[in-house]
XYZ file of C-alpha atoms in Angstrom:
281
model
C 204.501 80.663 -45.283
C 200.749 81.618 -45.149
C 198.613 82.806 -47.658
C 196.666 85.944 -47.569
C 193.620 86.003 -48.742
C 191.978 88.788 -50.607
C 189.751 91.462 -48.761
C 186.345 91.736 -49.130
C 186.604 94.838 -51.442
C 189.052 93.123 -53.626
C 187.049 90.331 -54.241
C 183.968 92.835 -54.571
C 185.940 94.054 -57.134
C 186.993 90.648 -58.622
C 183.359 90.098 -59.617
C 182.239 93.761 -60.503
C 184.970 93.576 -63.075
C 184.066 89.698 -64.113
C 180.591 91.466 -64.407
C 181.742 94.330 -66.376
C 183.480 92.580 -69.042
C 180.209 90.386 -69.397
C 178.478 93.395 -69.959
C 181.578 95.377 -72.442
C 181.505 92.118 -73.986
C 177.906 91.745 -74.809
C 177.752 95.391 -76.082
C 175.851 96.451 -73.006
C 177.290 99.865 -72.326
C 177.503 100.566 -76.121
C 174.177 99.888 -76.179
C 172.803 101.829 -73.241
C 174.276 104.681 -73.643
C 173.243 104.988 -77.692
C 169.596 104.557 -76.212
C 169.905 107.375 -73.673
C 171.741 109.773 -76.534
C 169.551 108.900 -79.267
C 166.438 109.614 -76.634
C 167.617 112.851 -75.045
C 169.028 114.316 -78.704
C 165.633 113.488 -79.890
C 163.372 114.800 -77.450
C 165.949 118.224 -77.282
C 166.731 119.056 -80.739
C 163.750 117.251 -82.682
C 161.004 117.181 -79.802
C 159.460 120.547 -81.016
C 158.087 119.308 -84.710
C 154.668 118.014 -83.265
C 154.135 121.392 -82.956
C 154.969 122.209 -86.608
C 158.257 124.097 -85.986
C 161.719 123.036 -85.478
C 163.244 124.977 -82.362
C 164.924 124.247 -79.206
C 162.249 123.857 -76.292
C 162.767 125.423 -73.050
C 164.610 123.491 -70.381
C 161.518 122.629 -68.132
C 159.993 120.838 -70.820
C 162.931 119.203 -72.345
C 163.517 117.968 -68.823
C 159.502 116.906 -68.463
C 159.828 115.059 -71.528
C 162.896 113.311 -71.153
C 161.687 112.621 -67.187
C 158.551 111.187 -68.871
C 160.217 108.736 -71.716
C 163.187 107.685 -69.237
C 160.100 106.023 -66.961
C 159.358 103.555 -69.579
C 162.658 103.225 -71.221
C 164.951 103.248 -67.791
C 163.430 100.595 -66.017
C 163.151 98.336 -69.404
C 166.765 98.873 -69.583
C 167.775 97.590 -66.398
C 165.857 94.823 -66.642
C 167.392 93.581 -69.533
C 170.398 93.793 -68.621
C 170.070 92.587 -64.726
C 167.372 89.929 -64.985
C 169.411 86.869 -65.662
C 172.395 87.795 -63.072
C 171.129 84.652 -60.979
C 169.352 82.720 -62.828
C 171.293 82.793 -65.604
C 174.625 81.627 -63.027
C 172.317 78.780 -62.433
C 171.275 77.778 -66.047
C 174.835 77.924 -67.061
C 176.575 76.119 -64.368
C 178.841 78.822 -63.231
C 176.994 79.681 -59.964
C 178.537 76.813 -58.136
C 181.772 77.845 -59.512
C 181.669 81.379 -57.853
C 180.589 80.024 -54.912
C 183.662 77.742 -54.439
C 186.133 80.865 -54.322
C 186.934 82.469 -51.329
C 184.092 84.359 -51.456
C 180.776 84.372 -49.521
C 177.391 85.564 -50.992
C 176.858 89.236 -49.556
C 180.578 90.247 -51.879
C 178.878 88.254 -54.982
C 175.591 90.251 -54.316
C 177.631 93.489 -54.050
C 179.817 92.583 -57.019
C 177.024 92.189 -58.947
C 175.308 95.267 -58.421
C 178.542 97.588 -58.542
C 178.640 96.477 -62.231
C 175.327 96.643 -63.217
C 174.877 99.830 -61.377
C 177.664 101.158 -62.416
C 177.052 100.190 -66.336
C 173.769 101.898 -66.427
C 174.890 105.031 -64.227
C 177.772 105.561 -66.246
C 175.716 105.758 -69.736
C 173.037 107.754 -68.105
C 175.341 110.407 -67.171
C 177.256 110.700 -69.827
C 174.144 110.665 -72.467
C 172.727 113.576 -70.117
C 175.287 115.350 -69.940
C 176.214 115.309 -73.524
C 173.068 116.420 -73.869
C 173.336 118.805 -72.143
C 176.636 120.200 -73.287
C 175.299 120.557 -77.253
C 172.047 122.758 -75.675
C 174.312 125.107 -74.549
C 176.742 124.894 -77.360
C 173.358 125.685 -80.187
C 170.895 128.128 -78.089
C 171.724 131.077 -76.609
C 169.164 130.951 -74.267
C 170.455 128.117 -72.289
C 172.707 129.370 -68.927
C 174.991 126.989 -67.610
C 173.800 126.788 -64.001
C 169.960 126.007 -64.401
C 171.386 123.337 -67.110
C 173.566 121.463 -65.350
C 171.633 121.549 -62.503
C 168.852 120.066 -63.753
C 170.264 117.760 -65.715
C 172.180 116.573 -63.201
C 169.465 115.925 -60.800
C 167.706 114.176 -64.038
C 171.256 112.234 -64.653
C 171.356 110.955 -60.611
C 167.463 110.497 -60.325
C 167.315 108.472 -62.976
C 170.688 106.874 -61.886
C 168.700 105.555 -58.782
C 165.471 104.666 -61.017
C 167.764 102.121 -62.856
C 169.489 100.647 -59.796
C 166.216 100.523 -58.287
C 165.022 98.032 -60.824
C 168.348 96.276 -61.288
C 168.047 95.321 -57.348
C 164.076 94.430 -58.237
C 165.581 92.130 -61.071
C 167.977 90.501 -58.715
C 165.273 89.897 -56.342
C 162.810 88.083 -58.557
C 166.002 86.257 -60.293
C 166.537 84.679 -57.193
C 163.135 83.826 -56.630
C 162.510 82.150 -59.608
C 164.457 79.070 -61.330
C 164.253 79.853 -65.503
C 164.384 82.750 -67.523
C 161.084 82.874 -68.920
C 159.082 83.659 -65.665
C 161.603 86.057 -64.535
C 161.425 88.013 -67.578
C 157.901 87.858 -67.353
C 157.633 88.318 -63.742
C 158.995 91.697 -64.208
C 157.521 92.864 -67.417
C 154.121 92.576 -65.193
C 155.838 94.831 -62.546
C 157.293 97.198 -64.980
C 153.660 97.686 -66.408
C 151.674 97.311 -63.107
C 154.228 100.401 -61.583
C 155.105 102.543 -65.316
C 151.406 102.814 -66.141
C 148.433 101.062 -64.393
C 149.245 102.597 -60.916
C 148.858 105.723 -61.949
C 145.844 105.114 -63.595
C 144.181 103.600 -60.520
C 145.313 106.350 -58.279
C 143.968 108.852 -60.459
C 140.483 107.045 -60.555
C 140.196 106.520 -56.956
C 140.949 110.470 -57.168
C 138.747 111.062 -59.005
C 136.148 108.455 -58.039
C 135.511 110.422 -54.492
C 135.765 113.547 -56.026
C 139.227 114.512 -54.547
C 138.213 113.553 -51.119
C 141.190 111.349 -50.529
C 143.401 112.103 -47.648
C 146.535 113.846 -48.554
C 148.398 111.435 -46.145
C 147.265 108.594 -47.895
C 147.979 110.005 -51.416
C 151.670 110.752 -50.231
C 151.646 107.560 -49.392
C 150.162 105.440 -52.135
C 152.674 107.923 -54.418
C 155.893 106.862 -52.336
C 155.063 103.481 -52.747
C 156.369 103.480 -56.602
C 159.634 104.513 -57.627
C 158.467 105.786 -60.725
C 156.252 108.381 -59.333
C 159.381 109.722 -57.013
C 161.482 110.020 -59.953
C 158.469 112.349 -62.224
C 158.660 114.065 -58.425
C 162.222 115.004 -58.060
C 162.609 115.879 -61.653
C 159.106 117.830 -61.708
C 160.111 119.376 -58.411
C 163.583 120.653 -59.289
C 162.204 122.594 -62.692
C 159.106 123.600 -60.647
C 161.000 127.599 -60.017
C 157.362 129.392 -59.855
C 156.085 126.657 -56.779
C 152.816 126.200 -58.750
C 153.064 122.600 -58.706
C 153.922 122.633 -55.248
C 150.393 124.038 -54.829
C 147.990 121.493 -56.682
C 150.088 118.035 -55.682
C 150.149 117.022 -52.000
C 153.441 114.660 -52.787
C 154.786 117.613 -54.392
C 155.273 120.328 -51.478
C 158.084 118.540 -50.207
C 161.786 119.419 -50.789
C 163.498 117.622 -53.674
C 166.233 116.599 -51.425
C 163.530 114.971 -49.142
C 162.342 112.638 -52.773
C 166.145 111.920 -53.441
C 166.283 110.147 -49.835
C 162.738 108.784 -50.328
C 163.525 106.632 -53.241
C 167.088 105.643 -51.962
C 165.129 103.650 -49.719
C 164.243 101.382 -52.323
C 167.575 100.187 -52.901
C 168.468 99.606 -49.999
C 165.349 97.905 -48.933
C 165.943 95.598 -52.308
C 169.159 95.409 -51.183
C 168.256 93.513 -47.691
C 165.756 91.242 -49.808
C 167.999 90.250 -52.599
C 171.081 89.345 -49.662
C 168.323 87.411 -47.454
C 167.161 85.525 -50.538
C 170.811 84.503 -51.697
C 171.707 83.326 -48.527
C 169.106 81.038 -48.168
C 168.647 80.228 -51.416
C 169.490 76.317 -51.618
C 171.957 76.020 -54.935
């Protein structure tokens, strides 16, 4: 009598649910998700006393503020929870464990990031869109199809900004052999692509007096996630086309930015399975 093995997507699913209960069990989705809600809640219902009232803010800039914190506070939060998905399997001993199921590396890889993607999609979407929700339930001047809409693209935008740099933490946990130079490794990338990119593109800009190419300013801007993601989100509130008008990057079709930054995870993808498999364990 032979056995049958498992198929590929049921031992994909093996360890995205070994994954999952890591992450249930560590308070990881509890956790996320109270960030998210106690961000977007804040920035909604308690964003407007800098100005010295208390009052609902329009939905363009509730959706340009929470677009602006989730850069910063996204990325951080896939990093902590994705950074020690190899190296930690190594540290801990259970890496050669996996590896002697009936599984091969590509299903682990996938495994991996079906639970960590799915962990931080999940409490993006539904901090969002609870958000969402209680601004139409307490202001009248809220309509149901500009708000979901937008917050939807802001819920799957930033759903991709967070897989984006769960892939990036897989890569450079597979590069590197302890925890304390991965975490470090990708602080410095987090900071290098959150803030000082912008800065430098903005002084070249303004170094040469706004004589850069607009080809190569598409292209420096395409080059980090982070400035795709203010893009779509900017783009989809951006009703009057005035932004369109002043940013090169920005005449393009929101749909367009959605593809442009799926290409980084599946480019991370093809780095993070080529490193794994010929990664020496």
């Amino acid at each position: 009598m032979s056995v049958q093995l498992p198929s590929r997507l049921g031992l994909i699913a093996t360890v995205a649910r070994k994954e999952l209960m890591d992450c249930i069990r560590n308070r990881w989705l509890l956790v996320i998700f109270c960030l998210f809600t106690l961000m977007s809640l804040s920035v909604s219902f308690t964003g407007s006393v800098v100005t010295g009232s208390l009052a609902i803010p329009p939905l363009n800039s509730v959706i340009t503020s929470l677009s602006t914190l989730s850069v910063f506070i996204i990325p951080l939060a896939a990093i902590m929870l994705s950074y020690d998905a190899f190296v930690g399997e190594e540290e801990a001993g259970t890496m050669l464990l996996l590896l002697s199921l009936p599984i091969n590396r590509t299903d682990l890889l996938l495994g991996k990031l079906v639970a960590h993607g799915g962990v931080l999609s999940v409490a993006i979407m539904q901090s969002f869109m609870l958000c969402a929700g209680l601004l139409l339930a307490f202001s009248d001047s809220y309509q149901l199809a500009p708000t979901f809409t937008a917050f939807a693209m802001l819920a799957l935008s930033s759903s991709l900004l967070a897989i984006t740099y769960s892939l990036m933490s897989f890569v450079v946990s597979l590069i590197f052999t302890e925890k304390a130079k991965v975490i470090a490794s990708l602080l410095i990338i987090w900071f290098c692509f959150a803030m000082i990119y912008d800065l430098v593109l903005l002084t070249l800009l303004v170094a040469d007096a706004g004589a850069m190419s607009q080809w190569l300013v598409n292209v420096m801007m395409l080059l980090n996630p982070t400035d795709l993601y203010r893009a779509i989100n900017l783009v989809n509130i951006d009703t009057s086309g005035s932004l369109m008008q002043r940013l090169p990057l920005f005449n393009w079709h929101v749909g367009v930015l959605v593809g442009m930054l799926l290409v980084w995870p599946i480019v991370l993808s093809g780095i993070a399975k080529r490193l794994f498999n010929r990664k020496a364990l």
